[in-house]
Coordinates of C-alpha atoms and ligand atoms in Angstrom, one line a residue:
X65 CA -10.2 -36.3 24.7
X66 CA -11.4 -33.5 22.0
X67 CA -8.8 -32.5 19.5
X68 CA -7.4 -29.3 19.0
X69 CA -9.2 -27.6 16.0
X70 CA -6.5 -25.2 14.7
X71 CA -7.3 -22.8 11.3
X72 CA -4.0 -22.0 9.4
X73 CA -3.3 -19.6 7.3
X74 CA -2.1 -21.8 4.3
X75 CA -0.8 -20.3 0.6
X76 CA 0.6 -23.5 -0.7
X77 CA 4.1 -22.9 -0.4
X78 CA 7.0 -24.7 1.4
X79 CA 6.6 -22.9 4.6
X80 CA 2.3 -23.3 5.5
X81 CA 2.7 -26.9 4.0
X82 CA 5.3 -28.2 6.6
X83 CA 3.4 -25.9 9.1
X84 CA 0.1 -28.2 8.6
X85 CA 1.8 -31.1 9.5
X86 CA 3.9 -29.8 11.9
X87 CA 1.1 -28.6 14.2
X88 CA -0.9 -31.3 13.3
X89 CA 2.2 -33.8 15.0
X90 CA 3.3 -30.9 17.5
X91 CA -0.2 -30.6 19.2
X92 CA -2.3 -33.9 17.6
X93 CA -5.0 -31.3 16.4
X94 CA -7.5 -31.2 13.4
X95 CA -6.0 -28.6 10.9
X96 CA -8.5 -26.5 8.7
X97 CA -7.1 -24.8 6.4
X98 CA -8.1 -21.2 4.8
X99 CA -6.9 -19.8 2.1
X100 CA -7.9 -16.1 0.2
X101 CA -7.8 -15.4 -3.2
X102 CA -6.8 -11.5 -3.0
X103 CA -6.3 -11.9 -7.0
X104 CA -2.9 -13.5 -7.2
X105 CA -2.1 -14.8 -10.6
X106 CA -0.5 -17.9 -8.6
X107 CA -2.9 -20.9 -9.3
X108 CA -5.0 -22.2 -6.9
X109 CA -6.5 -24.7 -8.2
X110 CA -4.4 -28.4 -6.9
X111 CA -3.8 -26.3 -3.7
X112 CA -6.7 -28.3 -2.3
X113 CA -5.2 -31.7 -3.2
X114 CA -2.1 -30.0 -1.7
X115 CA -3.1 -29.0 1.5
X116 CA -5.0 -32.7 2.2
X117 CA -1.9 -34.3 1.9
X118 CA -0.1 -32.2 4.3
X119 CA -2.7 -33.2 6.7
X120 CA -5.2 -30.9 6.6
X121 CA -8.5 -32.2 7.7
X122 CA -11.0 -29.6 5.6
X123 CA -10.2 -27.2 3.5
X124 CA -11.3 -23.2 2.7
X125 CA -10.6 -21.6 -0.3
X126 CA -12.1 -18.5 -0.6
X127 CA -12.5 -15.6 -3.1
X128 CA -11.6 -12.4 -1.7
X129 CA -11.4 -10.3 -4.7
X130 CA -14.5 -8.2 -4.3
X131 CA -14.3 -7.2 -0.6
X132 CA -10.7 -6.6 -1.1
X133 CA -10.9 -4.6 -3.7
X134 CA -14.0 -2.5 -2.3
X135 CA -13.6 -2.3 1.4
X136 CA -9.5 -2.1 1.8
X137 CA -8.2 -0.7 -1.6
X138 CA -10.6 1.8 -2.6
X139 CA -10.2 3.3 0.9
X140 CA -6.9 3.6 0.9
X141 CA -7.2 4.8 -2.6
X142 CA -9.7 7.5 -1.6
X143 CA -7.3 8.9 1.1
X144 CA -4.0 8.7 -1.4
X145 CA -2.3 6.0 1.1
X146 CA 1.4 5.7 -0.1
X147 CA 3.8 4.1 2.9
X148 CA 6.4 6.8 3.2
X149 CA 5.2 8.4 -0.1
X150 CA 6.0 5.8 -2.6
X151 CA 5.0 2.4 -1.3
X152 CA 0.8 1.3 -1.7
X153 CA 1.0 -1.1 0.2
X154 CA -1.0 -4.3 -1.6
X155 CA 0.8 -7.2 0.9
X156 CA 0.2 -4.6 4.0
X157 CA -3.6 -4.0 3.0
X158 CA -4.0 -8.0 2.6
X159 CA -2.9 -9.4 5.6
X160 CA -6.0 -7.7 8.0
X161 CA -8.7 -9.3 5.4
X162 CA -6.7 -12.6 5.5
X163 CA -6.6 -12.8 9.0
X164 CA -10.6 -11.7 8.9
X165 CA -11.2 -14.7 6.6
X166 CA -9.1 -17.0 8.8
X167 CA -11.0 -15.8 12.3
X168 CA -14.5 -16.5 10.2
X169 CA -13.8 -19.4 9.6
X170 CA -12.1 -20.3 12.8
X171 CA -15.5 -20.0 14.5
X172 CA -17.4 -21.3 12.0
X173 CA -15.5 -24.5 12.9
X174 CA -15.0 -24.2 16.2
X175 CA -11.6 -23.5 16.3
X176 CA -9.8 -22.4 19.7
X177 CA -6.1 -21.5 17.8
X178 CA -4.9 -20.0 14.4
X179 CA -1.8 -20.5 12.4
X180 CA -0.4 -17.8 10.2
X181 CA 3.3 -18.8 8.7
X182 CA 4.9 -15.1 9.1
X183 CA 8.4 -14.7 10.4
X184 CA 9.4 -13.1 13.8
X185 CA 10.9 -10.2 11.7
X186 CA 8.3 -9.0 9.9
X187 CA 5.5 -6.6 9.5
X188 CA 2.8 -9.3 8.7
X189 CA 2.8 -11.2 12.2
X190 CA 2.0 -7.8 13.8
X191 CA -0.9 -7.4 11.3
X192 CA -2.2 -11.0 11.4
X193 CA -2.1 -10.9 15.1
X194 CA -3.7 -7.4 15.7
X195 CA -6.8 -7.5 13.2
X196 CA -7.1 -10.8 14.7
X197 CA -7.2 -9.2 18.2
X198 CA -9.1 -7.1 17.1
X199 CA -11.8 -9.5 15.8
X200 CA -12.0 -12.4 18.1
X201 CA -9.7 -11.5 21.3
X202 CA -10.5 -15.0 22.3
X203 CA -8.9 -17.1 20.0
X204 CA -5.2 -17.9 20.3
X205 CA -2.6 -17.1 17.9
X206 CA 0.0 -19.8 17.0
X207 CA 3.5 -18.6 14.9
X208 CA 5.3 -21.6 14.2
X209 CA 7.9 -20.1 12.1
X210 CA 8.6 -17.9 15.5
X211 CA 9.6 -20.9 17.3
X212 CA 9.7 -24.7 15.4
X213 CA 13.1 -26.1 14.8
X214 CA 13.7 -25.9 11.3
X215 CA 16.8 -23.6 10.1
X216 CA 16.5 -23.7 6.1
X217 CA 14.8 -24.8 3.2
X218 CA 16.4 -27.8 2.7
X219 CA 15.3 -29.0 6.5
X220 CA 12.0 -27.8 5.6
X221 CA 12.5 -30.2 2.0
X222 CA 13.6 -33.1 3.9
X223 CA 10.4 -32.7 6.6
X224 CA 8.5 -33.1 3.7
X225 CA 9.7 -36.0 2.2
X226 CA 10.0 -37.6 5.2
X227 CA 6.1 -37.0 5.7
X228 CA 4.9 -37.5 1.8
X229 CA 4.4 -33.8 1.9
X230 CA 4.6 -32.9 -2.2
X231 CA 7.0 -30.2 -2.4
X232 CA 7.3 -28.5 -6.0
X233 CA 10.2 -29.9 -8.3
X234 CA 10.6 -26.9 -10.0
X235 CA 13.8 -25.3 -9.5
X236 CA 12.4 -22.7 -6.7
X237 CA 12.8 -18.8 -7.1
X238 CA 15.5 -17.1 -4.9
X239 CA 13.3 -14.8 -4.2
X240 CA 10.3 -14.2 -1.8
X241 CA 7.2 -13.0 -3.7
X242 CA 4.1 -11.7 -1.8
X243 CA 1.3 -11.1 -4.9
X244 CA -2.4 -9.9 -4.8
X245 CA -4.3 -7.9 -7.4
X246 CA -2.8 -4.6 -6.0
X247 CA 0.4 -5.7 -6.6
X248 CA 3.8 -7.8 -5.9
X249 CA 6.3 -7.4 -3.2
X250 CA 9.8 -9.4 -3.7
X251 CA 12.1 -9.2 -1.5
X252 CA 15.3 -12.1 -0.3
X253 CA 18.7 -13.0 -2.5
X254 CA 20.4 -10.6 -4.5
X255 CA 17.8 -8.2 -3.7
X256 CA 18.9 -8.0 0.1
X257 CA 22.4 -5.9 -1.0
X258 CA 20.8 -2.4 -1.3
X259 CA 23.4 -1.7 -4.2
X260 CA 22.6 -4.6 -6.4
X261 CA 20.1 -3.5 -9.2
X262 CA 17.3 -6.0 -9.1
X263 CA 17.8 -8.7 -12.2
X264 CA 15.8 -9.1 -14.7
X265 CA 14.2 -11.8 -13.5
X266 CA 13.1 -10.7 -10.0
X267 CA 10.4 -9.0 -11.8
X268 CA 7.1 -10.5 -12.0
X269 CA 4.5 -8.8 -13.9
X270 CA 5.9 -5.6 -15.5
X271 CA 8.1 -5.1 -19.2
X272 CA 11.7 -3.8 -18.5
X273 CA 10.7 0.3 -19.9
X274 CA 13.4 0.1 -22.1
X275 CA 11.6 -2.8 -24.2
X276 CA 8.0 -1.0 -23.5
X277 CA 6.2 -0.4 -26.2
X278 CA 7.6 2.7 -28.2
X279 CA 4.2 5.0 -28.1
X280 CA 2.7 6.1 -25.2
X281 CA -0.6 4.0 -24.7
X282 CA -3.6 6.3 -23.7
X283 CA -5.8 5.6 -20.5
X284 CA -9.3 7.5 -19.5
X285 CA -10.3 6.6 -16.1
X286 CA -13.8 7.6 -15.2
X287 CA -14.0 8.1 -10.9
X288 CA -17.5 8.7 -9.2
X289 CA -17.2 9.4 -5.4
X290 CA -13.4 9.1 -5.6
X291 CA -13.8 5.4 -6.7
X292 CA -12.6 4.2 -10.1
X293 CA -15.6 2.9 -12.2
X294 CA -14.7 2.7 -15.9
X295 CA -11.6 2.2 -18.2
X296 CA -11.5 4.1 -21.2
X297 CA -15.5 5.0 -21.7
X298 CA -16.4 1.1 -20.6
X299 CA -18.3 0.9 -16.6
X300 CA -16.3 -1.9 -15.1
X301 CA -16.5 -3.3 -11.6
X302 CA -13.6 -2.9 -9.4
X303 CA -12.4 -6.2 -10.0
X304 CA -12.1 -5.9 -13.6
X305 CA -11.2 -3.0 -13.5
X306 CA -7.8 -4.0 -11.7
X307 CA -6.9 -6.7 -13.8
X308 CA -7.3 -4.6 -16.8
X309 CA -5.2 -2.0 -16.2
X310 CA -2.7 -3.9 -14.7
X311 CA -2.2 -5.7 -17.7
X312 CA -2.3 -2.3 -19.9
X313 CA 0.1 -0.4 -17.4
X314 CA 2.4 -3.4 -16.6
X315 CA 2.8 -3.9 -20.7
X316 CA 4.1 -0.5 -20.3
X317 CA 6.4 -0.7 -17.8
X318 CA 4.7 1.3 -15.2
X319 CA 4.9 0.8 -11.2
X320 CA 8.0 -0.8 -10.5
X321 CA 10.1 0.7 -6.9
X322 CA 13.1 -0.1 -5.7
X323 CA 13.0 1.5 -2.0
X324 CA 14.4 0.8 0.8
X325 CA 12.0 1.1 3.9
X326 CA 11.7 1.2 7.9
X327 CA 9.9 -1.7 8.7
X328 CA 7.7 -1.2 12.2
X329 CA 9.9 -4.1 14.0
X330 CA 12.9 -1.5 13.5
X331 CA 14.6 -2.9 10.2
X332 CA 16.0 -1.1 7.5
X333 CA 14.6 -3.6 3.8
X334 CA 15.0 -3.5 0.6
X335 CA 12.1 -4.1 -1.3
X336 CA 11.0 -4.5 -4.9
X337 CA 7.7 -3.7 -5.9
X338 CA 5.4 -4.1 -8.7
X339 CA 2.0 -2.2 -8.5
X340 CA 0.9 -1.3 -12.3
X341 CA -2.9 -0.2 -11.7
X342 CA -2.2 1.0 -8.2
X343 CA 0.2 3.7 -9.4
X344 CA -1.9 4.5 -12.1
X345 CA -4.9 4.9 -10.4
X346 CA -3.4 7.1 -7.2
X347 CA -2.3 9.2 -10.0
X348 CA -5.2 10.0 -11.7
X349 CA -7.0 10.1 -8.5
X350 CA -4.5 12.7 -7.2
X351 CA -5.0 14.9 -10.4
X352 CA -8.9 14.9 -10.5
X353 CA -8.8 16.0 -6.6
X354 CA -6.5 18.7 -7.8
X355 CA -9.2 20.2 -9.9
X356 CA -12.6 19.1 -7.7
X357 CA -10.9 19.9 -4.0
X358 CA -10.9 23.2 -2.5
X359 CA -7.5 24.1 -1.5
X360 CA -7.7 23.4 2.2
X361 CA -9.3 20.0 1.7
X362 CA -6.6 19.1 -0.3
X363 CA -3.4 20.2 1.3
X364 CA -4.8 19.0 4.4
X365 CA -5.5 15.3 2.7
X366 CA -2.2 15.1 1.2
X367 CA -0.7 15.6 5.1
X368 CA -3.6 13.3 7.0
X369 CA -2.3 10.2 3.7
X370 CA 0.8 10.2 5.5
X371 CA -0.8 9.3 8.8
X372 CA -3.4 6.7 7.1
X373 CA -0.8 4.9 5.3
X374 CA 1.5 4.3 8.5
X375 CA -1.6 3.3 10.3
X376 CA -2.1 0.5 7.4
X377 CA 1.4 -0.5 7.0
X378 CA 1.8 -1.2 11.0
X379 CA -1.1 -3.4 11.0
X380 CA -3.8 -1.0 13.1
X381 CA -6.6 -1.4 9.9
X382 CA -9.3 -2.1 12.4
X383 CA -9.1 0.6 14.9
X384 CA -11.1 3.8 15.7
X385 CA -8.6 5.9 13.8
X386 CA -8.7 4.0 10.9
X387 CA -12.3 3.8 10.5
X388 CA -12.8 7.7 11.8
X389 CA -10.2 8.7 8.6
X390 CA -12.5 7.4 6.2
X391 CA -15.5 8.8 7.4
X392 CA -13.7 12.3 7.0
X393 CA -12.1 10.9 3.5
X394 CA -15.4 9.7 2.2
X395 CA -16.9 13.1 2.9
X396 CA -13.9 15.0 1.0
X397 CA -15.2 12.2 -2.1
X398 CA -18.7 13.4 -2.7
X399 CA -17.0 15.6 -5.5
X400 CA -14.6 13.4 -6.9
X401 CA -16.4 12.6 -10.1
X402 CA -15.1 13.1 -13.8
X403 CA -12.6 11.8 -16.2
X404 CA -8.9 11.7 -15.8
X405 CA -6.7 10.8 -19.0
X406 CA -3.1 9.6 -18.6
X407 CA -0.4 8.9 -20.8
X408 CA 1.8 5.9 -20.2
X409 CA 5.4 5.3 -21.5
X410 CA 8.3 3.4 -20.8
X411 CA 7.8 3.1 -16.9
X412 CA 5.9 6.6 -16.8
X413 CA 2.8 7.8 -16.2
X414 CA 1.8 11.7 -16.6
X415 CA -1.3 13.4 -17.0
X416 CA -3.0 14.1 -20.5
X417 CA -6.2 16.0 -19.2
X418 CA -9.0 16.3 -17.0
X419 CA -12.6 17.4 -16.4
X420 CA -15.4 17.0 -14.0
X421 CA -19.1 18.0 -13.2
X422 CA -17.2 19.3 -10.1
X423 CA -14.7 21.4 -11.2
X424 CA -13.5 24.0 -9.1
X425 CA -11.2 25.8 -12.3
X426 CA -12.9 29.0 -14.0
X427 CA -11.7 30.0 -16.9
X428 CA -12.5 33.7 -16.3
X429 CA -10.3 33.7 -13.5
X430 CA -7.4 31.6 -14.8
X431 CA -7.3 33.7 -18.1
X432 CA -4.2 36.1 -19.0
X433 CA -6.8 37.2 -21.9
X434 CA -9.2 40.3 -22.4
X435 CA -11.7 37.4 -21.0
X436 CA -10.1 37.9 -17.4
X437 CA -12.8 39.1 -14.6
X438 CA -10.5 38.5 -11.8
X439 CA -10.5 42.1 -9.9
X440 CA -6.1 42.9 -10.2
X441 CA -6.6 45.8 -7.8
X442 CA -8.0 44.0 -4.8
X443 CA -4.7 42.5 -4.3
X444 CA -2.9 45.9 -3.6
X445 CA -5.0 45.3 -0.3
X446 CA -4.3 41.7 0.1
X447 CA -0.9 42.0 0.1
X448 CA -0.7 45.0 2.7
X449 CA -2.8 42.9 5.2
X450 CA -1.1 39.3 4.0
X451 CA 2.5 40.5 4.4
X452 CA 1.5 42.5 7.8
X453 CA 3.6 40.4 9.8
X454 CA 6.7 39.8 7.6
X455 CA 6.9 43.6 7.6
X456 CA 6.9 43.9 11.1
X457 CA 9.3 41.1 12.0
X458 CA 11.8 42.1 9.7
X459 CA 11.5 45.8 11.1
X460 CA 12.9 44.7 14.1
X461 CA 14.7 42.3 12.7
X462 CA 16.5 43.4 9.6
X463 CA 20.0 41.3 10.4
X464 CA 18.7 38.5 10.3
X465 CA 18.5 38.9 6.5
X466 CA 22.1 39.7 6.4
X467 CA 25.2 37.5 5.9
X468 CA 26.3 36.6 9.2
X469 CA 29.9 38.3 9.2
X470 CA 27.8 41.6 8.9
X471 CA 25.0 40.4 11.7
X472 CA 28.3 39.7 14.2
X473 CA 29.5 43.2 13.3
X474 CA 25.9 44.4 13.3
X475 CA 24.9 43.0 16.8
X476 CA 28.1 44.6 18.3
X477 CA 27.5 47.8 17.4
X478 CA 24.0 47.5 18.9
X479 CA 25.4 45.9 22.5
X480 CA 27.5 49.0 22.3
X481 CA 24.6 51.4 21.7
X482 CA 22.6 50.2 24.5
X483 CA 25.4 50.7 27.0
Ligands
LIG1917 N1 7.7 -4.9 3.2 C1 6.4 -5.1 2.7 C2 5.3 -4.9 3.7 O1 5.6 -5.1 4.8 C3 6.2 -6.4 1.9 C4 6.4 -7.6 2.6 C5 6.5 -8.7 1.6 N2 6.3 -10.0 2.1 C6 6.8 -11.1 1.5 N3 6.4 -12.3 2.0 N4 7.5 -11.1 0.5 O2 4.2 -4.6 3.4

């Protein structure tokens, strides 16, 4: 009889590496496993050796950097995605390209079923499971997590001993990290009582603030169509780009949240996050739109980001609506070029100055000197037609504006006058 050919989703750590074997016992299958570097500063290299001797048959070990970094971040970058305002999202944006990487290769080796290693109680199942719906509605989805027998770590430790599975012998973190090149989400021990401030140590790639350097360090970010391409007067790729300024914003204590957030299975978490560049970089994108963008372009963006972001962070990246936003967004870009210069200090970031090709600001009209051109009488006229219907509501309506004792007494006396 033909073997199973299963793909699984494998990152190296406890869980994907009792997962290979297990599905390889559970269902006597050939495992293949895939693995994407999204820029994780985790190493990769022995994961190979790793995964063969949890039974995997071949192994995939992919750089993702570039697509990520130019088809899912600069998107959501464009459209100022931020997951109920603060969150950007780097494991959310990850998990639809992982899974894309895992389908590709999945047919490429003739593979009926993949394996991801997310919990029933999470977000990234629903994303793993939708892109890949979305992408090869044929090919079945196994969860083991969902469903084997194991009940904690040390079961997990004890499978793998039992099965000459190398586990690591360093004394493992009490916390669950989740990195790529956008940033780090930690979540799991202390960091699960919402009152708790996160230690120290949960902290993974940013300088406490207080020990930041004690002068603001100076960034220019150079944008063309709403995309970043240079750091401080040198073109960069995306890539680059990202590592760079995490490294220069992270030194400086910049992107670290502490929120807690509504998960789409119906959770309340709390979640840590560490997203240096990405925090950065919606920032200055934000303030060069504020100068390029006509006002209704803007406002309306800043509402539609809202939207785009939920969309991303409940796993719906390749639909219709998705795609259909950034065709709008990428039309709003065509004047997003220019310079933005930020200031960064002890955890902040704030603006230093701006300017564009594109600029929408005219000095003539901005100017409270004997330079100004802006016509001051035309708003006598404005105003009458403007504040039209204020006027007439309140006409009718003048109570309304007073404190309520006096509308009761008011109200009264007009019952009384109409009978
Ligand atoms: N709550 C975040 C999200 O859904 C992060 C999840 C982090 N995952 C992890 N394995 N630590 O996007």
């Amino acid at each position: 009889m033909k073997k199973l050919r299963i793909a699984v989703a494998y990152s190296g750590g406890l869980d994907t590496s009792v997962m290979v074997k297990w599905l390889q016992e559970k269902y006597n299958a050939e495992i293949i496993t895939v693995t994407g570097n999204l820029g994780q500063k985790k190493e990769l290299v022995g994961l190979a050796d790793k995964a063969y001797k949890s039974g995997a048959k071949k192994v995939y070990i992919q750089d993702l950097q570039k697509e990520f970094v130019e088809e899912y971040l600069w998107r959501s970058l464009k459209m100022g995605a931020l997951y109920e305002h603060n969150y950007p999202m780097a494991t959310s944006i990850g998990r639809p390209l992982l899974a894309k990487a895992l389908v590709d290769v999945a047919k490429r080796e003739r593979c009926t079923h993949i394996a991801h290693g997310c919990t029933g109680k999470g977000n990234d199942q629903v994303r793993f499971e939708i892109a890949a719906a979305a992408l090869a509605p044929e090919i079945k989805v196994l969860a083991p997590l969902r469903d084997w027998e194991f009940k904690s770590r040390e079961e997990e430790i004890d499978y793998c001993q039992k099965h000459h599975i190398p586990v690591a012998v360093t004394k493992e973190s009490p916390y669950s990290i989740d990195e790529n090149i956008w940033g780090t989400s930690i979540e799991c021990g202390i960091l699960e009582d919402p009152m708790a401030e996160p230690p120290a140590d949960a902290y993974q790639r940013t300088v406490d603030p207080r020990h930041a350097p004690d002068k603001p360090t100076y960034v220019t970010i150079g944008f063309k169509e709403g995309i970043p391409v240079s750091l401080n007067g040198k073109p960069m790729d995306g890539v680059s780009l990202l590592h760079e300024l995490n490294a220069i914003a992270g030194a400086n204590g910049v992107g670290r949240l502490d929120l807690v957030e509504n998960r789409l299975v119906g959770i309340k978490s709390r979640e840590v996050y560490e997203a240096p560049a990405a925090t950065v970089l919606h920032f200055a994108h934000r303030e060069l739109e504020r100068l390029v963008l006509d006002k209704e372009t803007f406002q309306y963006k800043l509402k539609m980001a809202q939207d785009y972001a939920t969309i991303i962070y409940n796993g719906l990246w390749f639909t219709p609506m998705r795609m259909a936003m950034d065709a709008f967004v990428d039309s709003t870009q065509r004047v997003v070029n220019g310079l933005v210069k930020v200031r960064l200090y002890k955890g902040n970031v704030d603006i230093s100055g701006r300017t564009s090709p594109n600029s929408l600001y005219d000095m003539k009209l901005a100017t409270y000197t004997n330079e100004d051109t802006f016509d001051h009488k035309a708003s006598v006229g404005f105003i009458q037609i403007y504040g039209l219907p204020v006027r007439t509501f309140f006409r009718v309506n003048k109570h309304l504006l007073m404190k309520p004792k006096l509308v009761k007494k008011m109200v009264k006396k007009m019952v009384k006058r109409k009978k």
